[in-house]
Coordinates of C-alpha atoms in Angstrom, one line a residue:
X1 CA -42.1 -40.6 43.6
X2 CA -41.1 -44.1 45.1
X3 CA -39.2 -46.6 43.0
X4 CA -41.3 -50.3 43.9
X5 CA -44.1 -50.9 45.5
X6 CA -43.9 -53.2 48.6
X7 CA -45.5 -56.3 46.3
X8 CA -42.2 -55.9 44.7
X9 CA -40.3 -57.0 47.5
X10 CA -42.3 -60.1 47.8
X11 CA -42.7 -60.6 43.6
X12 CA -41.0 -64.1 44.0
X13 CA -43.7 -65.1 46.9
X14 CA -46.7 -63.5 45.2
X15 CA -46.3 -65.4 42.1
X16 CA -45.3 -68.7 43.8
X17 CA -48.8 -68.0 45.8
X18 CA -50.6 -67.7 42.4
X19 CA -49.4 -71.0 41.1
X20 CA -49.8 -73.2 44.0
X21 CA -53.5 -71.6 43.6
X22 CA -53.9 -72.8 40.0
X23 CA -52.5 -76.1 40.1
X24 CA -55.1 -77.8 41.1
X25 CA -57.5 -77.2 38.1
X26 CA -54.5 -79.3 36.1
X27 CA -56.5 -82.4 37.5
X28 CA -60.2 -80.7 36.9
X29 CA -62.1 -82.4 34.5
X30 CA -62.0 -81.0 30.9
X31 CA -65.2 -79.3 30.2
X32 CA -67.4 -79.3 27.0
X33 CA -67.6 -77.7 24.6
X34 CA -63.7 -76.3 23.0
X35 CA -61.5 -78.0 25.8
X36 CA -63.0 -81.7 25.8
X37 CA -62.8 -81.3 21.8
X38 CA -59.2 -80.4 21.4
X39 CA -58.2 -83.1 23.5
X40 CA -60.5 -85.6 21.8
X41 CA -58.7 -84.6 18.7
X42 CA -55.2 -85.2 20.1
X43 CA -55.6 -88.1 21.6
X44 CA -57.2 -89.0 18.3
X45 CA -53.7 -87.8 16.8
X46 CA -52.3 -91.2 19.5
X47 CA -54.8 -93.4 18.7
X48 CA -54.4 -93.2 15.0
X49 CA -50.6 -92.7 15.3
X50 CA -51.4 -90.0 12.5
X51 CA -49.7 -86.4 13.2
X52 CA -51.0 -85.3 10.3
X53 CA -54.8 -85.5 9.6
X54 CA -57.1 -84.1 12.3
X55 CA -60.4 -85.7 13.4
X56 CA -63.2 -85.0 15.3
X57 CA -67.1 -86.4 15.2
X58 CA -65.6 -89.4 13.2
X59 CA -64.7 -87.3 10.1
X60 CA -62.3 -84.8 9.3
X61 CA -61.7 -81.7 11.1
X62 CA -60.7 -78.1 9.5
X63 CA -61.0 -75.7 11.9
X64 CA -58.1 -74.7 14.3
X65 CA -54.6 -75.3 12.9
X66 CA -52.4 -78.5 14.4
X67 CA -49.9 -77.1 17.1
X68 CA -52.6 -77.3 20.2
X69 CA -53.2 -80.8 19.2
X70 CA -49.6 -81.7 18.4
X71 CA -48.5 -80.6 21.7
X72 CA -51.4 -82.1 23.3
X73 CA -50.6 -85.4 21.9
X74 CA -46.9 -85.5 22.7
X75 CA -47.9 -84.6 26.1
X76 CA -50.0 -88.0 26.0
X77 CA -47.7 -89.9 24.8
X78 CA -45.5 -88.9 27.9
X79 CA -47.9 -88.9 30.7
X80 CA -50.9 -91.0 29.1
X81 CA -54.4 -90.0 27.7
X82 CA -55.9 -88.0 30.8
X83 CA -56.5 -84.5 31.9
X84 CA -53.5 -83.2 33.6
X85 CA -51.4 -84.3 30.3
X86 CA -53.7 -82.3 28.3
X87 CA -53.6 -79.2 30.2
X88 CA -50.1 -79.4 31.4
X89 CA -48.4 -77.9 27.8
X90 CA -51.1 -75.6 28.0
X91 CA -50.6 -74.4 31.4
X92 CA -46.5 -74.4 31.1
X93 CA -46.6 -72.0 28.1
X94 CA -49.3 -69.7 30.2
X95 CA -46.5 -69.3 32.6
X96 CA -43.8 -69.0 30.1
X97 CA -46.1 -66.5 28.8
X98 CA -46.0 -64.6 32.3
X99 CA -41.8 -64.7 31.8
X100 CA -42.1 -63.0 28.3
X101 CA -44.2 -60.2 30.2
X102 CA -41.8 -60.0 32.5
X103 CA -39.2 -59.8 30.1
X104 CA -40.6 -57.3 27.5
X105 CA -41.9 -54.6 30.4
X106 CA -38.2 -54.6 31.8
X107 CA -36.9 -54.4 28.3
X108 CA -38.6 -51.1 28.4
X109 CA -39.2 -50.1 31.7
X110 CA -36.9 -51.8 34.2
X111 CA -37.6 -54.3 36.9
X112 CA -40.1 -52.4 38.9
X113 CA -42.6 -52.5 36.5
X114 CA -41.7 -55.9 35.0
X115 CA -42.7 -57.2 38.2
X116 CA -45.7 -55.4 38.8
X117 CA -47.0 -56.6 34.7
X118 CA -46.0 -60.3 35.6
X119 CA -48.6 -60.0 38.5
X120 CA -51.1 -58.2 37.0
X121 CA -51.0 -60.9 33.6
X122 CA -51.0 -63.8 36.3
X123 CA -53.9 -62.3 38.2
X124 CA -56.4 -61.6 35.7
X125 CA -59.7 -63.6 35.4
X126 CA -60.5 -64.9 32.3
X127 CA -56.8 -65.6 32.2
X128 CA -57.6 -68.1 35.3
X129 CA -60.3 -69.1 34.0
X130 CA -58.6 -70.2 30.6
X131 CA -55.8 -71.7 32.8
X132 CA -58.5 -74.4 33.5
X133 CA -60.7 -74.6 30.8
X134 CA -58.0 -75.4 28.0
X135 CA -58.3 -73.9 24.5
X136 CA -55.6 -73.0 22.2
X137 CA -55.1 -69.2 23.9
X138 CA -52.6 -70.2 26.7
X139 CA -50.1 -71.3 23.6
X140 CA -51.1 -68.1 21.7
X141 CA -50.9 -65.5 24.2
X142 CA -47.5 -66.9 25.1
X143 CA -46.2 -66.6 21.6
X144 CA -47.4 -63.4 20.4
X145 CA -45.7 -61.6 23.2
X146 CA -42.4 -63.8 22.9
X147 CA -42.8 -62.3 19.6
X148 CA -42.8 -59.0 20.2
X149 CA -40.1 -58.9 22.7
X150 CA -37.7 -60.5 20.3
X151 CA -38.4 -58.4 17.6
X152 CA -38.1 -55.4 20.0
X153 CA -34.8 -56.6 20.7
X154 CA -34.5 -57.0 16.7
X155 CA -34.1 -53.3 17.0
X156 CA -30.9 -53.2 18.2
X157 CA -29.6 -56.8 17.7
X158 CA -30.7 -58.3 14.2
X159 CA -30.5 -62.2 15.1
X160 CA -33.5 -61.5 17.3
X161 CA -35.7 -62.0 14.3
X162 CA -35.0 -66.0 14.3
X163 CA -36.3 -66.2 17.6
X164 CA -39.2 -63.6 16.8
X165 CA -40.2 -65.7 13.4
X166 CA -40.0 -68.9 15.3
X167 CA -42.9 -68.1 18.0
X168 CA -44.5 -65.9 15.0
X169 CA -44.5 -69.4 13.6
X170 CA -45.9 -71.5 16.3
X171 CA -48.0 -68.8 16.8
X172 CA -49.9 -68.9 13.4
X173 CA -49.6 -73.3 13.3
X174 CA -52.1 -72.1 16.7
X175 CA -54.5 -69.6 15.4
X176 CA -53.1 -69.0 11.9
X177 CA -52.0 -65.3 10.0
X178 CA -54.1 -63.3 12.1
X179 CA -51.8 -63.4 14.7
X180 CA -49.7 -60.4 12.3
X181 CA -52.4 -58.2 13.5
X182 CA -51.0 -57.4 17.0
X183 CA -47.6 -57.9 16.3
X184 CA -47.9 -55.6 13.3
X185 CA -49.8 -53.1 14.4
X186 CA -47.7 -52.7 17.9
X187 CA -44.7 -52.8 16.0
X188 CA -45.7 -50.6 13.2
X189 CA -46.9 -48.0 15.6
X190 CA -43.9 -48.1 18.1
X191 CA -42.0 -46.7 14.9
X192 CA -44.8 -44.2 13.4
X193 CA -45.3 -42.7 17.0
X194 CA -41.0 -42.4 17.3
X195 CA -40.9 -41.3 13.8
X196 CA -38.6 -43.9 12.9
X197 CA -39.8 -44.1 9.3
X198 CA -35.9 -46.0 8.0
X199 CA -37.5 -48.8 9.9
X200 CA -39.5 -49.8 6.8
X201 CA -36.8 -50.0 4.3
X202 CA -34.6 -52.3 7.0
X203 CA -34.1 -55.5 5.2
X204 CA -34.0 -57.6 8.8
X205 CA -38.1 -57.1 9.0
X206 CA -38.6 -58.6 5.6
X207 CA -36.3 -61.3 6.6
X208 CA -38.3 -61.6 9.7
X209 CA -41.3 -62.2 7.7
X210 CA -39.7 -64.9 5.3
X211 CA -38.5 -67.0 8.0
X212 CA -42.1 -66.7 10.2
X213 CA -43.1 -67.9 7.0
X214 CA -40.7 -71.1 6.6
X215 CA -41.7 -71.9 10.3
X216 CA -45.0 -72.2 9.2
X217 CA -44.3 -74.5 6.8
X218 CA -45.3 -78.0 8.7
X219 CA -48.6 -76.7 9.2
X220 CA -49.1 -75.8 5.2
X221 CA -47.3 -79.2 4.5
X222 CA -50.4 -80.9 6.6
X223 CA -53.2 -79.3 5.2
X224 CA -51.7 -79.7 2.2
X225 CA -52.4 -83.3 2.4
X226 CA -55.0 -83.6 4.4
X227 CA -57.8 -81.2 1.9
X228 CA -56.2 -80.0 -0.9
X229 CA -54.7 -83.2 -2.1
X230 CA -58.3 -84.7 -1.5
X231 CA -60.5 -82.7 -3.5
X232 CA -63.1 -85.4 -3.2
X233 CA -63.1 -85.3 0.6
X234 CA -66.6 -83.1 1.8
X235 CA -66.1 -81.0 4.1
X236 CA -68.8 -77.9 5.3
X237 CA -70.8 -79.8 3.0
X238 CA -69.0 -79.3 0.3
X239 CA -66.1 -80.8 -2.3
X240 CA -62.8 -79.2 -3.4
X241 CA -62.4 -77.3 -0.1
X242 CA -58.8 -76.2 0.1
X243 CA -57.3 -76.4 3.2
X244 CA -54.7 -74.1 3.0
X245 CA -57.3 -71.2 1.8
X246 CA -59.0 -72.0 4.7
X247 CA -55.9 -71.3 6.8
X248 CA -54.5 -68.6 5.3
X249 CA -57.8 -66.9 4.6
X250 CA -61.6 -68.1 5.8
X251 CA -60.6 -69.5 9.5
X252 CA -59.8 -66.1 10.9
X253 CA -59.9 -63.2 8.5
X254 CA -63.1 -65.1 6.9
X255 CA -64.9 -64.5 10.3
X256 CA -64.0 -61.3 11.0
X257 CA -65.6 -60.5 7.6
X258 CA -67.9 -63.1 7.7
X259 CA -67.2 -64.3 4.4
X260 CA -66.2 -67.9 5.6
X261 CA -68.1 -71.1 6.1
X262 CA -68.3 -70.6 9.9
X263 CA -70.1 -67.3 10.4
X264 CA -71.4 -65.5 14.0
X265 CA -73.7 -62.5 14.8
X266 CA -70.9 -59.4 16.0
X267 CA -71.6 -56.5 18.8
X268 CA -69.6 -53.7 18.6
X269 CA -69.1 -52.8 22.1
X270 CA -69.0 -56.5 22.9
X271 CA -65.3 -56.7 24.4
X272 CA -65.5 -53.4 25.6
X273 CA -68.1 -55.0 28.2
X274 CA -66.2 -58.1 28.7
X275 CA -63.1 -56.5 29.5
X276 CA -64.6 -55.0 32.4
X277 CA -64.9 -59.1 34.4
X278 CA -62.8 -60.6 32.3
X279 CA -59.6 -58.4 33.2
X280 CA -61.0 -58.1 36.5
X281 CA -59.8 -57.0 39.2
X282 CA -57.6 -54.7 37.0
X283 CA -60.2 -53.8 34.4
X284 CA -61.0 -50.4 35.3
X285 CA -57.3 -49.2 35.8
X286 CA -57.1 -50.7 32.4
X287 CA -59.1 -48.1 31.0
X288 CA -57.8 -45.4 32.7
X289 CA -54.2 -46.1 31.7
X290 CA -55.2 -46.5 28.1
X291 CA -56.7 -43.0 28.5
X292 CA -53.7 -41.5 29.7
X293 CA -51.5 -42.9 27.7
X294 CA -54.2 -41.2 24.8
X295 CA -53.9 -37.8 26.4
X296 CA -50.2 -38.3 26.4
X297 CA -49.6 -39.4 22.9
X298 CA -45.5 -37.9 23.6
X299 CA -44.6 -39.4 26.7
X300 CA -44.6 -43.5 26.3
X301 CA -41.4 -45.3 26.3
X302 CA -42.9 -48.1 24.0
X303 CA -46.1 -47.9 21.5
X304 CA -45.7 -51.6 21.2
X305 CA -48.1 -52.9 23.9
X306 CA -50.7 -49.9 22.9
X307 CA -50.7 -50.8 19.1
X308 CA -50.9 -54.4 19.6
X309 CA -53.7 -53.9 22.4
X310 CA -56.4 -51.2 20.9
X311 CA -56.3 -52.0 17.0
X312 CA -56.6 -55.8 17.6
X313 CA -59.1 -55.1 19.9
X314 CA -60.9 -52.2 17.3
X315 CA -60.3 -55.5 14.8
X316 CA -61.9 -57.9 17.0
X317 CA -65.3 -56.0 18.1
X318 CA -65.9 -55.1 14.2
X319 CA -65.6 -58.9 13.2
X320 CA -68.6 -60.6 13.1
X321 CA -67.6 -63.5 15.6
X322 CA -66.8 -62.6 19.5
X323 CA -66.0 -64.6 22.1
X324 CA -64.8 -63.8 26.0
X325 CA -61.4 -65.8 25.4
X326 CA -60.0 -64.1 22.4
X327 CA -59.0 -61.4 24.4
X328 CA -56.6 -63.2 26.3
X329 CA -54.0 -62.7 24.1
X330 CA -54.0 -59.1 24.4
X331 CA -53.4 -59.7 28.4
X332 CA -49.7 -59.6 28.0
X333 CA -49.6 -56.2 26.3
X334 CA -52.7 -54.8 28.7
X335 CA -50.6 -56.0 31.5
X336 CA -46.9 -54.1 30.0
X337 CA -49.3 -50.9 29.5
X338 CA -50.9 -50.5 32.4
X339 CA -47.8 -51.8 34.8
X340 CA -46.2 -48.6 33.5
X341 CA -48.7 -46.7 34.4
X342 CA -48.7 -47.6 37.9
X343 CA -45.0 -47.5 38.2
X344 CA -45.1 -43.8 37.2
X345 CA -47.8 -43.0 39.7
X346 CA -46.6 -45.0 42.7
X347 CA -49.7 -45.1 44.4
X348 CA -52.2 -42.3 43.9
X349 CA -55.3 -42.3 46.7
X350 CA -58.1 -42.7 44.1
X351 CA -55.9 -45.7 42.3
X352 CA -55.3 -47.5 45.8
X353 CA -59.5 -47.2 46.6
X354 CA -60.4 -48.1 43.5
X355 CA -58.7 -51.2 43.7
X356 CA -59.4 -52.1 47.7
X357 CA -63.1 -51.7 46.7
X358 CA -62.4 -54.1 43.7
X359 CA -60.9 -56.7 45.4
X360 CA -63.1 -56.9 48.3
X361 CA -66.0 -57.1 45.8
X362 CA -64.6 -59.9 44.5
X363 CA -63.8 -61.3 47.4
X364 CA -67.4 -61.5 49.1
X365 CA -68.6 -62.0 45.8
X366 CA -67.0 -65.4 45.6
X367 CA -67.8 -65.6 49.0
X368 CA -72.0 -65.4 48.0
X369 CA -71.2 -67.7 45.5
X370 CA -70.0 -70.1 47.4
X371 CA -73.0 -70.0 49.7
X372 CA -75.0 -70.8 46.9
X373 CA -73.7 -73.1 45.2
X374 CA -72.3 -75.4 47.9
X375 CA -69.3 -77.5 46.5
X376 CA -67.9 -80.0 48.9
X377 CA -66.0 -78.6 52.0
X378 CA -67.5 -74.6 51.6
X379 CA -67.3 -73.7 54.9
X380 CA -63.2 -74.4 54.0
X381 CA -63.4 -71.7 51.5
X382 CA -65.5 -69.4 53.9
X383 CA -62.2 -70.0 55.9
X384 CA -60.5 -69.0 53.5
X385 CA -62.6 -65.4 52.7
X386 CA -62.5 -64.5 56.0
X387 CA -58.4 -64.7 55.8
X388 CA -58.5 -62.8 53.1
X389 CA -61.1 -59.9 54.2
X390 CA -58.5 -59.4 57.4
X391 CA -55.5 -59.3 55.0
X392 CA -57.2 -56.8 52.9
X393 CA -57.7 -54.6 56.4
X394 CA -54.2 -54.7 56.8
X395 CA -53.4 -53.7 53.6
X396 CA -53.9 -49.6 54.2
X397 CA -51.0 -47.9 52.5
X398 CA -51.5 -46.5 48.9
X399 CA -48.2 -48.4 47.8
X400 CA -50.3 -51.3 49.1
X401 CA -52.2 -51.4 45.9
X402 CA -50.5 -54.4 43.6
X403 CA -50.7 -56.9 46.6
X404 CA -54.6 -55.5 47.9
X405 CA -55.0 -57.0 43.8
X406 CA -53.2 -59.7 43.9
X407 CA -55.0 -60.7 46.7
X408 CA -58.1 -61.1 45.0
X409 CA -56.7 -62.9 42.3
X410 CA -55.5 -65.6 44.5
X411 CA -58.8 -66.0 45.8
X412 CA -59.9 -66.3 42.2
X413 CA -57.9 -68.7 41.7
X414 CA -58.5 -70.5 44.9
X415 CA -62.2 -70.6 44.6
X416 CA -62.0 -71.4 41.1
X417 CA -59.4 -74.3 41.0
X418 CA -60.0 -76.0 44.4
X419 CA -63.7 -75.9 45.2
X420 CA -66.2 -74.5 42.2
X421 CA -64.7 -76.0 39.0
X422 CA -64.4 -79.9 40.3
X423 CA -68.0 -79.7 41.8
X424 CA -69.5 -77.9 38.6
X425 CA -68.5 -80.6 36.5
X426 CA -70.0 -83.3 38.2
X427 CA -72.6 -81.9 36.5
X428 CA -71.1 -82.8 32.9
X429 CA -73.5 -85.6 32.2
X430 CA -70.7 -86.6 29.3
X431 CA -67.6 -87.5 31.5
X432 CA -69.6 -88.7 34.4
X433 CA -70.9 -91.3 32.5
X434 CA -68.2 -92.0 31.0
X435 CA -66.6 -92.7 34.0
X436 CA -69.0 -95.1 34.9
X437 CA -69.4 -96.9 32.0
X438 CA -65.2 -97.7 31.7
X439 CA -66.0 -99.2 35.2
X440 CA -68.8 -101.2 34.4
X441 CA -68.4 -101.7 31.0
X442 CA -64.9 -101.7 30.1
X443 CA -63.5 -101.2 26.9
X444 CA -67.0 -101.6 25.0
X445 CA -67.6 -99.5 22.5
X446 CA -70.7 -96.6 22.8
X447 CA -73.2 -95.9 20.4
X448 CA -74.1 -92.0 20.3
X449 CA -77.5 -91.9 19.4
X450 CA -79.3 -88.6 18.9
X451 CA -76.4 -86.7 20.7
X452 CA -73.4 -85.9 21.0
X453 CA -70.6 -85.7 23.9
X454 CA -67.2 -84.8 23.6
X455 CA -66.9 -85.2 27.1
X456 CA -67.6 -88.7 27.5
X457 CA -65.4 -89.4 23.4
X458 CA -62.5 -88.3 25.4
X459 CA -62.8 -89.8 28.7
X460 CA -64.0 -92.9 27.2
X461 CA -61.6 -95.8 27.1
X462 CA -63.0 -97.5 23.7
X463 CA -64.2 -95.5 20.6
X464 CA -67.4 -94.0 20.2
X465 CA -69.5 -94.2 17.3
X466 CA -72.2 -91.4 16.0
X467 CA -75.5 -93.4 14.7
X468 CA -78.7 -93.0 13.0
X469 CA -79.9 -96.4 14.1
X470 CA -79.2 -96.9 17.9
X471 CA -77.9 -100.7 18.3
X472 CA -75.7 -102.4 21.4
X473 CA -75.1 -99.6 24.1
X474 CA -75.5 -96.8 23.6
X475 CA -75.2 -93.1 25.3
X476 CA -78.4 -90.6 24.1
X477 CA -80.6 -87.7 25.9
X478 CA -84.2 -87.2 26.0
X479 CA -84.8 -86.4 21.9
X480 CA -82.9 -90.0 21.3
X481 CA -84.9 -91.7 24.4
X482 CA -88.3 -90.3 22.9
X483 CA -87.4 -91.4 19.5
X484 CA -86.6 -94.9 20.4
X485 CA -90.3 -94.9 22.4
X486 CA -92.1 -93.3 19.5
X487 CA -90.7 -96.6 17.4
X488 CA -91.3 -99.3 20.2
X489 CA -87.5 -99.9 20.0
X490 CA -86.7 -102.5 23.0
X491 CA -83.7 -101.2 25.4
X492 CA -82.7 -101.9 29.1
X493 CA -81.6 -99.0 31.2
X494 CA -78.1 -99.1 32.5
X495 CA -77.7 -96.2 34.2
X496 CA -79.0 -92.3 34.2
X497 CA -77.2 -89.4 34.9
X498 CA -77.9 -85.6 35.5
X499 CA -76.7 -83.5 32.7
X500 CA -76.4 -79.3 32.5
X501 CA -74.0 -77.3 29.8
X502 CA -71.7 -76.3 32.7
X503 CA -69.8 -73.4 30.6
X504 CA -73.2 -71.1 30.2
X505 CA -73.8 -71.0 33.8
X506 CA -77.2 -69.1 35.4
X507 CA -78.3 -68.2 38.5
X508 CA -80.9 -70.6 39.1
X509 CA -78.0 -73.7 38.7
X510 CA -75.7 -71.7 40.7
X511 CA -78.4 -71.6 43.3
X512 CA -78.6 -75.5 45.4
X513 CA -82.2 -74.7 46.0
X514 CA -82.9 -73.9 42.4
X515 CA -80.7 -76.3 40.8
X516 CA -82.6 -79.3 40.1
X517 CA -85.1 -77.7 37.6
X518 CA -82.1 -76.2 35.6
X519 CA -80.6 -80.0 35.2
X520 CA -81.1 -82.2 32.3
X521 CA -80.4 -85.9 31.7
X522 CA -78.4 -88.1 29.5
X523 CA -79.0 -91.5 29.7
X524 CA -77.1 -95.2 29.0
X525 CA -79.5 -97.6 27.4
X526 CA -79.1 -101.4 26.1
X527 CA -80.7 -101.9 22.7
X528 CA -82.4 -105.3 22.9
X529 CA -82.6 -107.6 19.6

């Protein structure tokens, strides 16, 4: 059995590689829906000068807890309102994230296979994806597994648990109590499957739990005064909502049961199918570890990343409301889990195969992609495939079987970052035209009429004001345009600009020939007295 695989050898280079691929999408426009919000509800946080109440639409917001925003907002107030200062936070704690994955596989399994889970978390798509289009996960899937290493190292040291309560802290101020599920279950587990029952009566766990509790206290404090000591405030259409309810109970667990005011339609094999792109191009060695480690219930070092992984996972495809990027905060743990799994094997034929037929897959896959759709400079990318497919040739050995994937991720994040995402969203009629208009109109404010864009709230450099009588300029689509023609309403067109929802991509927009038909258009019109 060998020690390392030759990626190993070259872990520094590999994940410097990765990063340089991903940095671009820092300056990428934010797209609409999730990641144009959020930062339209930080730099609210600037322009208000109000860390407390959160605001979106023009009303109060109670949805996501505050520490996205917060650290969005402190980033603006270092850098400015723009893109790169929104996703930057974001994007440092998805590396940090990549360290604690580092450091928790080591913990347990020593440097060969930290390395090989750093690259494997670093690699995988939706985790790419996410680097780019900025929700709250990158700070989540960061803390949950600083989490759990520190409370693994609670084990044996018992000031770990400050450090573990702290993240478990930030951690629920991102997503709220939920986030006990995987470091719960992984925990609990880890000690059921090692028969390590004295664990439960340990008063350093229950301390644990007091102090994630005291961390959490800022975001209580806020809600606190935002909704519960405003009982006359409306909010889901209704008075007396409590804020802190809503935290504690109907934002997350109320959707998984879908007993909240925000409800959704559930599939049961849902992530089950989306881990297979999503994880990509480790997805199906995913499985297969998970299975082995199944069939070896005895022989795992750690029940941790196992726990944490499947019953969150069970949790999440029996709750009622599923999307693709809640399962990147399990990445850390799939990552830890399936590392080991490759360690121990150290390059089997059928692994190695499985994985050279993967990554060229996604390689020419790309490549097709970038045929169709045509972003500026494609041929440059076409270069770069065409490196990539004679690298892949060289790579013949079994042991050859972290790099042959890592190889694909890179391209992932090459095609992703450099050439698809900042053509796509010159398609994003909202911060086009917002663009234009701080150009040609700047610092007047917008009417949104019969629409909204939370592209072009964020990007624009004046306010923005929802209305149900459309007055000075003002930013509407086709239902607003028809309405102000149906009532003989007088307006001058100032500009017109292609629109298309540019996170629920088809085939017929990917397609240049095709593309036209799929694109809508939003328009900026001058109400005449």
């Amino acid at each position: 059995m060998m020690k390392t695989y030759p990626a190993t050898a070259m872990f520094r280079w590999c994940v410097g590689i990765i990063i340089l691929s991903l940095i671009p999408g820092l300056f990428t426009t934010l797209m609409e829906p999730d990641a144009a919000l959020y930062a339209g509800i930080a730099k609210q946080i600037v322009w208000r000068n109000d860390w407390v109440n959160l605001f979106a639409d023009g009303k109060d917001w109670l949805d996501k807890p505050h520490f996205p925003f917060w650290a969005g907002a402190l980033s603006f107030k270092i850098f400015g309102v723009n893109t790169f200062a929104y996703k930057l936070p974001a994007f440092l704690c998805w590396l940090l994230g990549a360290r604690f994955t580092y450091l928790f596989a080591r913990h347990f399994y020593g440097e060969g296979t930290a390395q090989i889970a750093a690259l494997v978390y670093l690699t995988a798509l939706h985790a790419i994806i996410s680097s780019n289009d900025v929700r709250a996960e990158p700070y989540l899937t960061c803390f949950l597994i600083a989490a759990s290493w520190y409370l693994a190292k609670a084990m044996g040291n018992v000031w770990n648990i400050v450090p573990a309560a702290f993240f478990t802290g930030l951690a629920m101020m991102t997503k709220g109590p939920f986030v006990l599920i995987p470091i719960g279950s992984g925990m609990l587990l880890h000690w059921a499957m090692r028969k390590d029952w004295k664990q439960l009566v340990q008063w350093r766990w229950y301390a644990y739990l007091v102090l994630s509790a005291v961390f959490v206290l800022p975001e209580i404090w806020c809600l606190y005064l935002q909704f519960d000591a405003r009982p006359d405030k409306t909010i889901f259409d209704r008075q007396g909502v409590s804020g802190i309810r809503f935290f504690l109970w109907d934002s997350q667990f109320g959707r998984f049961f879908n007993t909240g005011p925000i409800k959704g339609k559930g599939d049961l094999f849902f992530f089950l199918h989306t881990l297979l792109w999503a994880f990509l191009p480790w997805s199906l060695l995913l499985y297969a570890a998970i299975f082995q480690r199944f069939r070896r219930l005895r022989a795992g070092v750690e029940w941790i990343t196992l726990g944490a992984g499947i019953f969150t996972l069970l949790v999440f495809s029996l709750s009622r409301f599923q999307l693709p990027h809640y399962l990147n905060i399990l990445f850390p743990y799939f990552s830890v889990l399936l590392a080991a799994w490759l360690f121990e094997l150290a390059g089997t034929k059928k692994i190695f195969i499985t994985q050279r037929v993967i990554s060229l897959i996604v390689v020419i896959l790309l490549a097709v992609i970038t045929v169709l759709f045509r972003p500026p400079f494609w041929w440059v990318y076409m270069v770069i495939s065409a490196i990539a497919v004679v690298v892949w040739s060289r790579l013949k050995k079994r042991e050859d079987v972290v790099r042959v994937s890592v190889l694909a991720g890179v391209c992932a994040g090459i095609f992703l970052n450099v050439f698809f995402y900042p053509a796509l969203v010159t398609y994003q009629g909202g911060s086009t035209t917002a663009g234009w208009k701080n150009k040609k109109f700047p610092g007047e404010k917008v009417n949104f009429y019969r629409i909204n864009s939370y592209s072009f709230e964020f990007y624009s450099d004046a306010p923005v004001q929802r209305v149900d009588s459309a007055s000075g300029l003002v930013y509407t689509g086709r239902e607003g345009l028809a309405s102000l023609e149906e009532n003989n309403v007088p307006y001058k067109t100032e500009a017109v600009f292609p629109n298309y929802r540019v996170t629920r991509l088809d085939g017929k927009f990917v397609n240049r020939a095709t593309r036209a038909r799929e694109l809508d258009s939003v328009w900026v019109l001058r109400i005449r007295d």
